[in-house]
PDB file of C-alpha atoms in Angstrom:
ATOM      1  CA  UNK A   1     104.572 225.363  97.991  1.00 38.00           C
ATOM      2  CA  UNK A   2     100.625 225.232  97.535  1.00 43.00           C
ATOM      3  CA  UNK A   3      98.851 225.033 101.073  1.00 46.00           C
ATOM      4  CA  UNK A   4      97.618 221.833 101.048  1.00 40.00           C
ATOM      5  CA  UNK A   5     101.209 220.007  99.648  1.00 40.00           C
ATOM      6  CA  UNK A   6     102.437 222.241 102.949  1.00 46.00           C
ATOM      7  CA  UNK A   7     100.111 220.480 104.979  1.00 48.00           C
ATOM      8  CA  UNK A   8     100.140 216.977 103.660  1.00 47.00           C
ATOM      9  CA  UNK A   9     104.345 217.296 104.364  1.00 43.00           C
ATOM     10  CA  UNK A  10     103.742 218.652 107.592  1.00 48.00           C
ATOM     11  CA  UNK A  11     101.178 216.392 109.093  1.00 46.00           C
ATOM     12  CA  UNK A  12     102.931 212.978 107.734  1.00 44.00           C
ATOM     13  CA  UNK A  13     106.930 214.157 107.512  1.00 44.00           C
ATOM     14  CA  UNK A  14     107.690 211.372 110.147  1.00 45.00           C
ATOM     15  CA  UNK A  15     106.032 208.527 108.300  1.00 44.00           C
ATOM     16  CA  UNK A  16     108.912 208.356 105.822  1.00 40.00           C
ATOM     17  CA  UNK A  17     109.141 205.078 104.573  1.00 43.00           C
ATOM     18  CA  UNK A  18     106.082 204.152 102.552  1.00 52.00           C
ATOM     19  CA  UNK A  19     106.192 201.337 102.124  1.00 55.00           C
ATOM     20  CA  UNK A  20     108.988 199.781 104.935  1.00 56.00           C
ATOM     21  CA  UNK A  21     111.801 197.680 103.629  1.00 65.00           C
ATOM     22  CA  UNK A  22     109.941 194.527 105.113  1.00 80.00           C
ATOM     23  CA  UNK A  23     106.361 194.824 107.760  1.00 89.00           C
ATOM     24  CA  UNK A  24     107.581 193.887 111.245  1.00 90.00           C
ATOM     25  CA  UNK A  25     104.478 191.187 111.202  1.00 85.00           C
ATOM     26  CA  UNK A  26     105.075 189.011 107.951  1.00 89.00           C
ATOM     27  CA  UNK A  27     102.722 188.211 105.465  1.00 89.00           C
ATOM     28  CA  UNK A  28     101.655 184.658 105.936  1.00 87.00           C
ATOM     29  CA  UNK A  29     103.636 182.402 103.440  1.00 80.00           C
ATOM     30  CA  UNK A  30     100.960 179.401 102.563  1.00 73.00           C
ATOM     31  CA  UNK A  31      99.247 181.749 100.287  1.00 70.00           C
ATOM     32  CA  UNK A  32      95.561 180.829 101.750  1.00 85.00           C
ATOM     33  CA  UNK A  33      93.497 183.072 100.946  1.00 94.00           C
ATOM     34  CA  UNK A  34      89.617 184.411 100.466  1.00 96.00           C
ATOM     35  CA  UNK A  35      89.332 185.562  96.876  1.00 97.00           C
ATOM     36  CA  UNK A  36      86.691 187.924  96.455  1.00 98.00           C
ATOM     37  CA  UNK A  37      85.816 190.229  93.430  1.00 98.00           C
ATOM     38  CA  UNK A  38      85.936 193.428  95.280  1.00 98.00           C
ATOM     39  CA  UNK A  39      86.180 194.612  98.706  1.00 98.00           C
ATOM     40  CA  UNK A  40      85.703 197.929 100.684  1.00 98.00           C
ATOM     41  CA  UNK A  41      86.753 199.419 103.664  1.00 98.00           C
ATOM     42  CA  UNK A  42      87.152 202.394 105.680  1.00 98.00           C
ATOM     43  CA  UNK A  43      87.404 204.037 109.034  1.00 97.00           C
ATOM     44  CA  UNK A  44      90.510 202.594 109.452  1.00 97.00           C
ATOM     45  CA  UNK A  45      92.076 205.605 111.065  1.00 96.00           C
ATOM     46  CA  UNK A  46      95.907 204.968 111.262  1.00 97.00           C
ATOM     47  CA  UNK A  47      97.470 207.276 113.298  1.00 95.00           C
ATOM     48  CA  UNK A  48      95.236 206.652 116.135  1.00 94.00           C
ATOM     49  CA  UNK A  49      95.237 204.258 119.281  1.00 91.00           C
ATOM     50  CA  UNK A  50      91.735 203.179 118.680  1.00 90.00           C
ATOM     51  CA  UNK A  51      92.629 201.719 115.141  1.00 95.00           C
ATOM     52  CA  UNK A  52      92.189 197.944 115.818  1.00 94.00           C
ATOM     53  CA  UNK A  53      95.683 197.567 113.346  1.00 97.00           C
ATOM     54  CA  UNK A  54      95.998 193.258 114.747  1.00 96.00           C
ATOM     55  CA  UNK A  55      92.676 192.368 113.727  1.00 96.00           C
ATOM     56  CA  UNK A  56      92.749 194.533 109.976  1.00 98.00           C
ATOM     57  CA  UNK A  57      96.203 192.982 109.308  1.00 98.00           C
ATOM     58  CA  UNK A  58      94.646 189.601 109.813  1.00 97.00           C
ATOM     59  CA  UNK A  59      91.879 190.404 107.491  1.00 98.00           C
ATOM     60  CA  UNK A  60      94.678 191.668 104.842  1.00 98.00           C
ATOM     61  CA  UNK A  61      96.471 188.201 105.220  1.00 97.00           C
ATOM     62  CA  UNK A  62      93.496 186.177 104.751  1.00 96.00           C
ATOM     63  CA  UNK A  63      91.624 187.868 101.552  1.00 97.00           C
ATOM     64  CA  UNK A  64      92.298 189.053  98.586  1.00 97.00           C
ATOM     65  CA  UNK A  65      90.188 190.698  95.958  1.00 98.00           C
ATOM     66  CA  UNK A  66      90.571 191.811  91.941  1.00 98.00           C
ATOM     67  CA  UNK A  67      89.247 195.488  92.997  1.00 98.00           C
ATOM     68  CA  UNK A  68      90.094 197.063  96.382  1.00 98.00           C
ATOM     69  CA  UNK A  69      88.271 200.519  97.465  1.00 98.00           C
ATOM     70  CA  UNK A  70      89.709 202.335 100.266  1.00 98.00           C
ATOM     71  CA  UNK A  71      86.334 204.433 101.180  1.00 98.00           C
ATOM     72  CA  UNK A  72      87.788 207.312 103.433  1.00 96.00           C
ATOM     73  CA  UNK A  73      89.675 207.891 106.708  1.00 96.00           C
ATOM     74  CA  UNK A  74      92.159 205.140 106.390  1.00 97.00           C
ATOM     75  CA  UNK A  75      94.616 207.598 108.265  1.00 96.00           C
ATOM     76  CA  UNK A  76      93.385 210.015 110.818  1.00 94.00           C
ATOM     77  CA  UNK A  77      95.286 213.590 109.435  1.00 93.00           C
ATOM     78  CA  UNK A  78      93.111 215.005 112.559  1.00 88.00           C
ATOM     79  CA  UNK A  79      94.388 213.064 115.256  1.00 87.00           C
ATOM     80  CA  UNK A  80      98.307 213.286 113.453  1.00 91.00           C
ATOM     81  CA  UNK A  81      97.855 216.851 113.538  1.00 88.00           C
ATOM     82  CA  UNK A  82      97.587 217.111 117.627  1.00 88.00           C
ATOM     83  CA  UNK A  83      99.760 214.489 118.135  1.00 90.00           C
ATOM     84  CA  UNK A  84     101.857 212.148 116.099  1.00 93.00           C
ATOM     85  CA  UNK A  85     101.371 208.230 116.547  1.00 94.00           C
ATOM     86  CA  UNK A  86     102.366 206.023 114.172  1.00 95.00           C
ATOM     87  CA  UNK A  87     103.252 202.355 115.616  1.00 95.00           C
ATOM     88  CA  UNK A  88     104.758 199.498 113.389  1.00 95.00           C
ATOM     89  CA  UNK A  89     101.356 197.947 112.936  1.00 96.00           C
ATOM     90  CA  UNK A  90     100.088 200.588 110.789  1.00 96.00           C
ATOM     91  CA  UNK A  91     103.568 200.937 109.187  1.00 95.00           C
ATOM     92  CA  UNK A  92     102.528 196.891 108.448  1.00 96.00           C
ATOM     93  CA  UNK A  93      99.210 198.357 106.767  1.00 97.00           C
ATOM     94  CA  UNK A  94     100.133 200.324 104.078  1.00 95.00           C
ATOM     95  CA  UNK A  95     103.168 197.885 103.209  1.00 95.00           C
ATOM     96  CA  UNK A  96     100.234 194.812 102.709  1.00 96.00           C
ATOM     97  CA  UNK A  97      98.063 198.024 101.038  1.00 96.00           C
ATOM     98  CA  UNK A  98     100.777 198.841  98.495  1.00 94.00           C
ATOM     99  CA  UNK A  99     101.835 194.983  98.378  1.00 94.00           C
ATOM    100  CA  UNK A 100      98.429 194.492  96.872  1.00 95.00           C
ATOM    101  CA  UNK A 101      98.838 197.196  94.224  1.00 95.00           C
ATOM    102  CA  UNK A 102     102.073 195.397  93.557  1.00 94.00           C
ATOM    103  CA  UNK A 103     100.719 191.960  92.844  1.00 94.00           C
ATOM    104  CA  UNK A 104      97.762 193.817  90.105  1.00 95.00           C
ATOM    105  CA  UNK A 105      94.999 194.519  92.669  1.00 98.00           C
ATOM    106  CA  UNK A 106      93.303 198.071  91.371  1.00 98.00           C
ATOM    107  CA  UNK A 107      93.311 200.078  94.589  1.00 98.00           C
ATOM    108  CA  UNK A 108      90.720 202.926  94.483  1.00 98.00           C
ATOM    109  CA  UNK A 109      91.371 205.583  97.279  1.00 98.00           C
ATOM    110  CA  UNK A 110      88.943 207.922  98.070  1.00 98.00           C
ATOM    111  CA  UNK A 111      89.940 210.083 101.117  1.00 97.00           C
ATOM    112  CA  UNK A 112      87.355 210.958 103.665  1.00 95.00           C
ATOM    113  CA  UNK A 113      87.101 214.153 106.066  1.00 93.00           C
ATOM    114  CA  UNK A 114      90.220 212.663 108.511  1.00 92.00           C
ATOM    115  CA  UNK A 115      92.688 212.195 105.649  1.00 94.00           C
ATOM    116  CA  UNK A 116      90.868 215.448 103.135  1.00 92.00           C
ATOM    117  CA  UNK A 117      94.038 216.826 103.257  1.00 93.00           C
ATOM    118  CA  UNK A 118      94.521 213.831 100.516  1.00 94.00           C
ATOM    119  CA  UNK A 119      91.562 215.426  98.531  1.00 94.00           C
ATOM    120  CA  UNK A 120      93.463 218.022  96.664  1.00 94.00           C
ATOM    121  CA  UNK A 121      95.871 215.003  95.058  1.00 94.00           C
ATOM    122  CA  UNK A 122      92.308 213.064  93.666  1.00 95.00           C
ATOM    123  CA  UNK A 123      92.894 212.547  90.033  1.00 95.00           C
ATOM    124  CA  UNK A 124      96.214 211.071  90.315  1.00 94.00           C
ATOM    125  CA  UNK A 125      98.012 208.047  91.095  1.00 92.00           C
ATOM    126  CA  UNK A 126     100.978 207.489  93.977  1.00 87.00           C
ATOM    127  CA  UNK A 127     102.311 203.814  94.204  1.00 79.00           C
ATOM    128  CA  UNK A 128      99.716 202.015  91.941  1.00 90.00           C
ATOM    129  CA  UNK A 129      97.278 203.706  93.916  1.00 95.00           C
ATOM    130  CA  UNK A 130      93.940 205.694  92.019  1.00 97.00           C
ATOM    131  CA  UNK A 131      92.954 208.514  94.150  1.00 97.00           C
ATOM    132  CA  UNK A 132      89.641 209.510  94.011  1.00 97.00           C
ATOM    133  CA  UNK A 133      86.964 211.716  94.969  1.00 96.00           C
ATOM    134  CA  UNK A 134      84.504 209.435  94.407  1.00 96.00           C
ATOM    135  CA  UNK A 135      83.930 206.256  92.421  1.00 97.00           C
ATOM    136  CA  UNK A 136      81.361 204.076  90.157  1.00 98.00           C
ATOM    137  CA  UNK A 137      81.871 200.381  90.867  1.00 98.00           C
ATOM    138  CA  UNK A 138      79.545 197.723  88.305  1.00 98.00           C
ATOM    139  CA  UNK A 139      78.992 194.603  90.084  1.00 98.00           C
ATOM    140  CA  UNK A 140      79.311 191.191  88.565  1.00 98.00           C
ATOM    141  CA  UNK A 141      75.680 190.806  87.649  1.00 98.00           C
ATOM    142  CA  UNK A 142      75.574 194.597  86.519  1.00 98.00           C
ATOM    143  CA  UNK A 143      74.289 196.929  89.386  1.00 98.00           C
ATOM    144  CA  UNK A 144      75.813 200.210  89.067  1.00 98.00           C
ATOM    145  CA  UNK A 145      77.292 201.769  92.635  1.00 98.00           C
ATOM    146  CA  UNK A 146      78.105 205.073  93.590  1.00 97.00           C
ATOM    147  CA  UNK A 147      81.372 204.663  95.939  1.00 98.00           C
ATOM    148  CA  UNK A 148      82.150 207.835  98.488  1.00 96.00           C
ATOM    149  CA  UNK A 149      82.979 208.108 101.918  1.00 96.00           C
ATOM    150  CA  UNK A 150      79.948 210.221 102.657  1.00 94.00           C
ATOM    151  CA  UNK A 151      80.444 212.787 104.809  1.00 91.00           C
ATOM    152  CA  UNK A 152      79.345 215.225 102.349  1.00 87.00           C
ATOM    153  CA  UNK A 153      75.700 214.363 103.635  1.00 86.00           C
ATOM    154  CA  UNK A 154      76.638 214.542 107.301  1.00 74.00           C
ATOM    155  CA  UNK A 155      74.627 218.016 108.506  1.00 54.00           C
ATOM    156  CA  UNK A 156      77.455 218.398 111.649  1.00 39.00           C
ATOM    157  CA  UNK A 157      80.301 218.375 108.916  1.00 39.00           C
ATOM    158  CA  UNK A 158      78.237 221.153 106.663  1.00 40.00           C
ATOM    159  CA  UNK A 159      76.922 222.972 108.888  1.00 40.00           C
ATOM    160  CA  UNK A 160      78.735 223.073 112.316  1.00 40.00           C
ATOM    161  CA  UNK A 161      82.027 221.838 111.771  1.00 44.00           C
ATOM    162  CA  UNK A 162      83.918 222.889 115.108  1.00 35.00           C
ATOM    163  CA  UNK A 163      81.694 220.436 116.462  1.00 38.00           C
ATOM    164  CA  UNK A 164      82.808 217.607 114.856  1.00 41.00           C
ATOM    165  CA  UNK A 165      85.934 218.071 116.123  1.00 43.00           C
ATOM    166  CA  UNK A 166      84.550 218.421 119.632  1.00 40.00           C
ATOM    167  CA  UNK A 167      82.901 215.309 119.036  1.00 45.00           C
ATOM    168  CA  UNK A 168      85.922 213.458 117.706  1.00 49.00           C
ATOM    169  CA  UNK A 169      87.604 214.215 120.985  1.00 52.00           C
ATOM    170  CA  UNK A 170      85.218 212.343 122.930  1.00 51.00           C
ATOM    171  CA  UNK A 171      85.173 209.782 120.392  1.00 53.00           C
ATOM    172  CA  UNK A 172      88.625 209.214 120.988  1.00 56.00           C
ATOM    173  CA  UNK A 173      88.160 209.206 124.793  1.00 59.00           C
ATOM    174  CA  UNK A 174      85.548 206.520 124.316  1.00 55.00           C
ATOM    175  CA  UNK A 175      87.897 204.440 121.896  1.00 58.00           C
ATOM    176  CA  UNK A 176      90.439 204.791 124.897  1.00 60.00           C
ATOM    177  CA  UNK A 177      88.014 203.340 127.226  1.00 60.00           C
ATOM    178  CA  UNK A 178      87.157 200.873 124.795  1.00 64.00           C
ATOM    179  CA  UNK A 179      90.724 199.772 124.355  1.00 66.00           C
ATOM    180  CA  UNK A 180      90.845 198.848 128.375  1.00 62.00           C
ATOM    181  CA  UNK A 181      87.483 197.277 128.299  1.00 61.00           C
ATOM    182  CA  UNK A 182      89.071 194.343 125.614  1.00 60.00           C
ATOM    183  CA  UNK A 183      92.072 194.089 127.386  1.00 69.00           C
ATOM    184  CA  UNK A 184      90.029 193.213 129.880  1.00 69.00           C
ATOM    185  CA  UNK A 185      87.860 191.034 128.006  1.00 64.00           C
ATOM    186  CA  UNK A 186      90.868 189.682 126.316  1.00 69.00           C
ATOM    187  CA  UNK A 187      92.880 188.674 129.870  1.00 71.00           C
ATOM    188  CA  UNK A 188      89.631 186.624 130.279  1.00 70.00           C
ATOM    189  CA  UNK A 189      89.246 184.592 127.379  1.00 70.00           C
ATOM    190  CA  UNK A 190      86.470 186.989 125.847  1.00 68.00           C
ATOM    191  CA  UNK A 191      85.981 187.418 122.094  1.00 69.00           C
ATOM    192  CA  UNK A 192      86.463 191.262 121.161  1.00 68.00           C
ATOM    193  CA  UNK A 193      83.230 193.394 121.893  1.00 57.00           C
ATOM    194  CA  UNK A 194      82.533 196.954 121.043  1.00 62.00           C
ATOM    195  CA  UNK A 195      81.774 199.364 123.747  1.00 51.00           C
ATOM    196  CA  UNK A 196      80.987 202.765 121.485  1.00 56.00           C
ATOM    197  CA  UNK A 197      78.791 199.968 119.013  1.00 56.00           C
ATOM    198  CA  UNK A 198      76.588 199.356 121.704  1.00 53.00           C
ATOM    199  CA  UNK A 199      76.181 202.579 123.113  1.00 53.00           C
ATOM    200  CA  UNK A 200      75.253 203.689 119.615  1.00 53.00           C
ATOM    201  CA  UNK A 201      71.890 201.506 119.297  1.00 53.00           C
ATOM    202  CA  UNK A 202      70.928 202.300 122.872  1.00 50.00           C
ATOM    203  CA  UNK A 203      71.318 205.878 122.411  1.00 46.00           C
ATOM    204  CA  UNK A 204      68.204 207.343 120.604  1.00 43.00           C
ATOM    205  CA  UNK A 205      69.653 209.998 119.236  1.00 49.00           C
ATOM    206  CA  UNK A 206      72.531 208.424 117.845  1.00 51.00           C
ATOM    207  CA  UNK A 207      70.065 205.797 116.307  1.00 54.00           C
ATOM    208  CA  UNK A 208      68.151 208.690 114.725  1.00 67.00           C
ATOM    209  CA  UNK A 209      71.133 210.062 113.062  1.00 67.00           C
ATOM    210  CA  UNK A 210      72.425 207.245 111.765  1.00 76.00           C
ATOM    211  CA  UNK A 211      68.968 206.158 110.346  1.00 79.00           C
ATOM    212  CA  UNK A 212      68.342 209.632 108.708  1.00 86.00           C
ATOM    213  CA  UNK A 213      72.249 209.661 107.560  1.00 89.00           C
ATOM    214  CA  UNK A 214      71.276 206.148 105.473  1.00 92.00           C
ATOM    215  CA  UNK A 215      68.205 207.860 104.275  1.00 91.00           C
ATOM    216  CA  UNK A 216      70.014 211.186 102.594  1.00 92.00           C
ATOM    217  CA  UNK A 217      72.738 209.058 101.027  1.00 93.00           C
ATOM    218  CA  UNK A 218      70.149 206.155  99.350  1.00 94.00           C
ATOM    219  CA  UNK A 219      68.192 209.828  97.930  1.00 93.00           C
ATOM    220  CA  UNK A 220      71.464 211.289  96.899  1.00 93.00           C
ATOM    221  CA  UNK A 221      72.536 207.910  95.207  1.00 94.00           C
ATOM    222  CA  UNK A 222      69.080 207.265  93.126  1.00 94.00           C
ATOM    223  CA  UNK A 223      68.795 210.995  92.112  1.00 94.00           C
ATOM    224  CA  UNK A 224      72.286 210.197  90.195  1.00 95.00           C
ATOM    225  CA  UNK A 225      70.508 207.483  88.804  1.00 96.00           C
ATOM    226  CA  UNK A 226      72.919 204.551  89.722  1.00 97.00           C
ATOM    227  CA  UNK A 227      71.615 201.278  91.531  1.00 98.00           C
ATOM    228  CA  UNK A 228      73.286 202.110  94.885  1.00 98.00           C
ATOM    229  CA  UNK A 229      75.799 203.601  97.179  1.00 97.00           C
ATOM    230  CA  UNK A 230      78.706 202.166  99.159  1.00 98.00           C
ATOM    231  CA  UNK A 231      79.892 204.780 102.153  1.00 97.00           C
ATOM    232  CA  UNK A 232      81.457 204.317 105.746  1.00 96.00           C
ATOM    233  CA  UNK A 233      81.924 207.576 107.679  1.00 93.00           C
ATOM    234  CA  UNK A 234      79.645 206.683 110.779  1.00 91.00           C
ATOM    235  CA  UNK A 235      81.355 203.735 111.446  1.00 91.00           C
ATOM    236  CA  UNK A 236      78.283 201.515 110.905  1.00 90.00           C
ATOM    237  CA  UNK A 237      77.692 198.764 108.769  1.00 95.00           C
ATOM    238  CA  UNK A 238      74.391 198.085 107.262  1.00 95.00           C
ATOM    239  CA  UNK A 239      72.588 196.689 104.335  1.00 97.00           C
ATOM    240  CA  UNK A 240      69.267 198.634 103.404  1.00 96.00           C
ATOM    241  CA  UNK A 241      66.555 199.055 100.734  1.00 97.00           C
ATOM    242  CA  UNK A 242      65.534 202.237  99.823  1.00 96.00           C
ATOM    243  CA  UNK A 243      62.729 203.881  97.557  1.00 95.00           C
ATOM    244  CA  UNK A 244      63.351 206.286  95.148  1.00 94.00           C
ATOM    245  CA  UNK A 245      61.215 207.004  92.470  1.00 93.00           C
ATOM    246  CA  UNK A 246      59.800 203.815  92.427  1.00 94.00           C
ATOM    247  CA  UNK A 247      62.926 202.254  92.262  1.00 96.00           C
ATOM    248  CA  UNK A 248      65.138 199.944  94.484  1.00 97.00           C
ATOM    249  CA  UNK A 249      68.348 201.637  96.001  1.00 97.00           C
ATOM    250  CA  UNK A 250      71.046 199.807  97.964  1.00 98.00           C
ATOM    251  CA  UNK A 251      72.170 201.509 100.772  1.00 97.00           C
ATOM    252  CA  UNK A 252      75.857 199.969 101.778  1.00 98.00           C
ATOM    253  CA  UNK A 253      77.914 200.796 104.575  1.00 97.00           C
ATOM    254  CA  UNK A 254      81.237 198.776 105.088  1.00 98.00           C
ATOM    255  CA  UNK A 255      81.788 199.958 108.527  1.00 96.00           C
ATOM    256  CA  UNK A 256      85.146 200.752 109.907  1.00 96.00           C
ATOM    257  CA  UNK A 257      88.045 199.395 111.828  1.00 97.00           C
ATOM    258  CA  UNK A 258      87.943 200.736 115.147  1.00 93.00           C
ATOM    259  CA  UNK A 259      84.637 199.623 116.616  1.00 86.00           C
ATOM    260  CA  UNK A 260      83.180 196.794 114.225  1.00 90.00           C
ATOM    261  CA  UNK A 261      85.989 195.777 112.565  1.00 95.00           C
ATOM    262  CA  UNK A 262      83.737 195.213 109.350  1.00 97.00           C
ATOM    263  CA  UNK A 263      84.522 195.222 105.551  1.00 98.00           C
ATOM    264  CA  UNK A 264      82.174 194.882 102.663  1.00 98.00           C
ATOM    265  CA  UNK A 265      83.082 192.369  99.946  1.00 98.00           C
ATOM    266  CA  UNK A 266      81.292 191.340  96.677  1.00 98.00           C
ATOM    267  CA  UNK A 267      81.681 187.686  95.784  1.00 98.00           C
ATOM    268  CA  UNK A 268      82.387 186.458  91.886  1.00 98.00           C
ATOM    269  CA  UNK A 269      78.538 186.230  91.011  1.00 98.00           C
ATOM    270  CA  UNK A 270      77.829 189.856  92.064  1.00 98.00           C
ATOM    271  CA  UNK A 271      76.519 188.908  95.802  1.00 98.00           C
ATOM    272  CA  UNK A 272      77.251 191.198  98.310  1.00 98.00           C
ATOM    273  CA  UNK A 273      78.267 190.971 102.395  1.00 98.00           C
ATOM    274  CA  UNK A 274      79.059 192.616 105.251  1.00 98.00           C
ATOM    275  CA  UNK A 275      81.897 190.587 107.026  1.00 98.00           C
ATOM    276  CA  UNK A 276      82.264 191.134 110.836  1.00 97.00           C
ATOM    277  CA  UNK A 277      86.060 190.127 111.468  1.00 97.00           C
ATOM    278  CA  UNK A 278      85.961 189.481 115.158  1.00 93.00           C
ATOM    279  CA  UNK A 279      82.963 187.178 114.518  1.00 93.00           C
ATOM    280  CA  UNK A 280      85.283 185.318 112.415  1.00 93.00           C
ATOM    281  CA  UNK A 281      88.361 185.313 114.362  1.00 93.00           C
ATOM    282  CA  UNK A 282      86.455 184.354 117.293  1.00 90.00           C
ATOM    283  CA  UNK A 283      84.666 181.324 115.169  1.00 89.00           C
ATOM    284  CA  UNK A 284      88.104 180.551 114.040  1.00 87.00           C
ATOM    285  CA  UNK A 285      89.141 179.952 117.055  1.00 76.00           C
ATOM    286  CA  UNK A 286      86.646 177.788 118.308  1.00 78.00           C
ATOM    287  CA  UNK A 287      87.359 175.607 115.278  1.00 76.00           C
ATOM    288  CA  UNK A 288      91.134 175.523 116.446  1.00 75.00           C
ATOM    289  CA  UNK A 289      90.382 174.705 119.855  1.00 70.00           C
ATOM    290  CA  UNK A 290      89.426 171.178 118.604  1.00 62.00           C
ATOM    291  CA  UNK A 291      86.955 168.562 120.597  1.00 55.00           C
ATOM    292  CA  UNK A 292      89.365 167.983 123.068  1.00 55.00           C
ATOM    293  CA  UNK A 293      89.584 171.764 124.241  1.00 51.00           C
ATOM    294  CA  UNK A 294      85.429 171.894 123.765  1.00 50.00           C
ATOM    295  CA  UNK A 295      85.383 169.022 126.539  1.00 55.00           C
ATOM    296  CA  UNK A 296      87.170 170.656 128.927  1.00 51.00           C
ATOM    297  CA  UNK A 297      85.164 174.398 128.466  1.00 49.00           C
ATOM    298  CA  UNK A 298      81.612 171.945 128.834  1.00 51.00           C
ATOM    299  CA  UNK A 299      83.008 170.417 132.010  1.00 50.00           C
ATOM    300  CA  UNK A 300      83.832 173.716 133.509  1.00 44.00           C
ATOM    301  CA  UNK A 301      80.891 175.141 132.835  1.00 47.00           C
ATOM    302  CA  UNK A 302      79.099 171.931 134.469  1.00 48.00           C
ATOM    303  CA  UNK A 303      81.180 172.240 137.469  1.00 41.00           C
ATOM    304  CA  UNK A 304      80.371 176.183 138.064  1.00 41.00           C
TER     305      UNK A 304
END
């Protein structure tokens, strides 16, 4: 058996039923949903506490999209490998994933540096599922992206890769942290908040990396000559402008689903945004709350 069929079997053996008979959290049955043209995500790492499963399933049951591109490290092969985790959440994931595929969507995966040991299968399809190693996406109004997960261009993964895994460690510790900071938060009343996001723009360096990281990818993208680049990887989302050449190149990062909890989504007429999903749950729940509930959170605030 080649090495890297050996390792895919022995990483994921116990996640044996892809998909599950039914997802222990049904899909929603009114059918109301956000229809977009095309969405992306990534960073979703299954297989791993810190993968906020809840909130992405939400997401799943409220959009819906002609194209679908999963953009890299939707299961964490790294994490699986020390120890195996696998809840009925993510089990719920890849049955709404494959559901999807199912119903016509085209879902595009292109595996990322957690889930490479998928890389040597790119080229072929599993369950109505493309696998690629990369992807060209034409919007709507006929910009031409380049679709990877980028961590070819990340200088720690080329050039010093034992540290990446030290730093995925402490990522993970942080994520644990994180977890007990929203519970927290959560036992409160507090919308969702991101511990490791904020750390990331008060930390110089980390601000430095992430700005250079943006920089390579928008180069690597206009040298190919296409309009712009979709990635996740660093588990930050942006929209940027770059110059190359004298030319404009997008710079798009759909973010992740352990810290922002972001996907990137292109609308019928070729527009493009960034959607920050515990924005929208919490505005969604304001709007539940009613006038009623609104009274009673002004008069508390007036009495304290």
């Amino acid at each position: 058996m080649p090495t890297a069929i050996s390792d895919l079997a022995g990483e994921f053996h116990n996640v044996s039923a892809f998909p599950p008979v039914a997802p222990s959290v049904p899909e929603p049955e009114d059918g109301k949903r956000r229809r977009y043209r095309t969405i992306w995500i990534s960073d979703v790492h299954l297989g791993t506490k810190g993968c906020n499963a809840e909130m992405l399933i939400d997401f799943l049951d409220s959009t819906d999209s002609e194209t679908m591109y999963l953009v890299g490290d939707i299961i964490d092969g790294w994490r699986l490998k020390k120890k195996f985790y696998w809840p009925a959440a993510h089990n719920d994931i890849v049955w709404r994933i494959l559901k999807r595929a199912k119903r016509g969507t085209r879902i595009v995966y292109i595996p990322g540096n957690h889930d490479e040991v998928v890389r040597p299968f790119c080229g072929m399809n599993f369950g109505d599922v493309e696998i690629r190693r990369a992807a060209f996406h034409t919007t709507a109004d006929g910009r031409r992206l380049m679709v990877l997960h980028g961590d070819e261009f990340d200088t720690v993964m080329l050039t010093h890769r034992w540290l990446a895994f030290v730093g995925d460690t402490a990522y993970h510790l942080m994520m644990a942290l994180n977890g007990w900071v929203n519970k927290a938060r959560q036992a409160l009343g507090m919308p969702y908040w991101s511990l490791s996001k904020a750390a990331k723009h008060k930390v110089k360096n980390a601000v430095e990396f992430i700005s250079k990281y943006e920089e390579i990818v928008a180069r690597a993208a206009g040298e190919r000559g296409v309009d712009g680049v979709v990635c996740g990887h660093i588990h930050t989302a942006e929209h940027r402008i770059f110059q190359h050449n004298g030319r404009d190149i997008e710079y798009w990062n759909d973010g992740d689903w352990v810290e922002g909890c972001n996907a990137l989504v292109e609308h019928f007429d070729g527009r493009m945004e960034v959607l920050d999903w515990a924005d929208e749950i919490a505005g969604r729940t304001v709007r539940e709350a009613g006038p009623e509930d609104d009274e009673r959170e002004r008069a508390a605030r007036a009495v304290a």
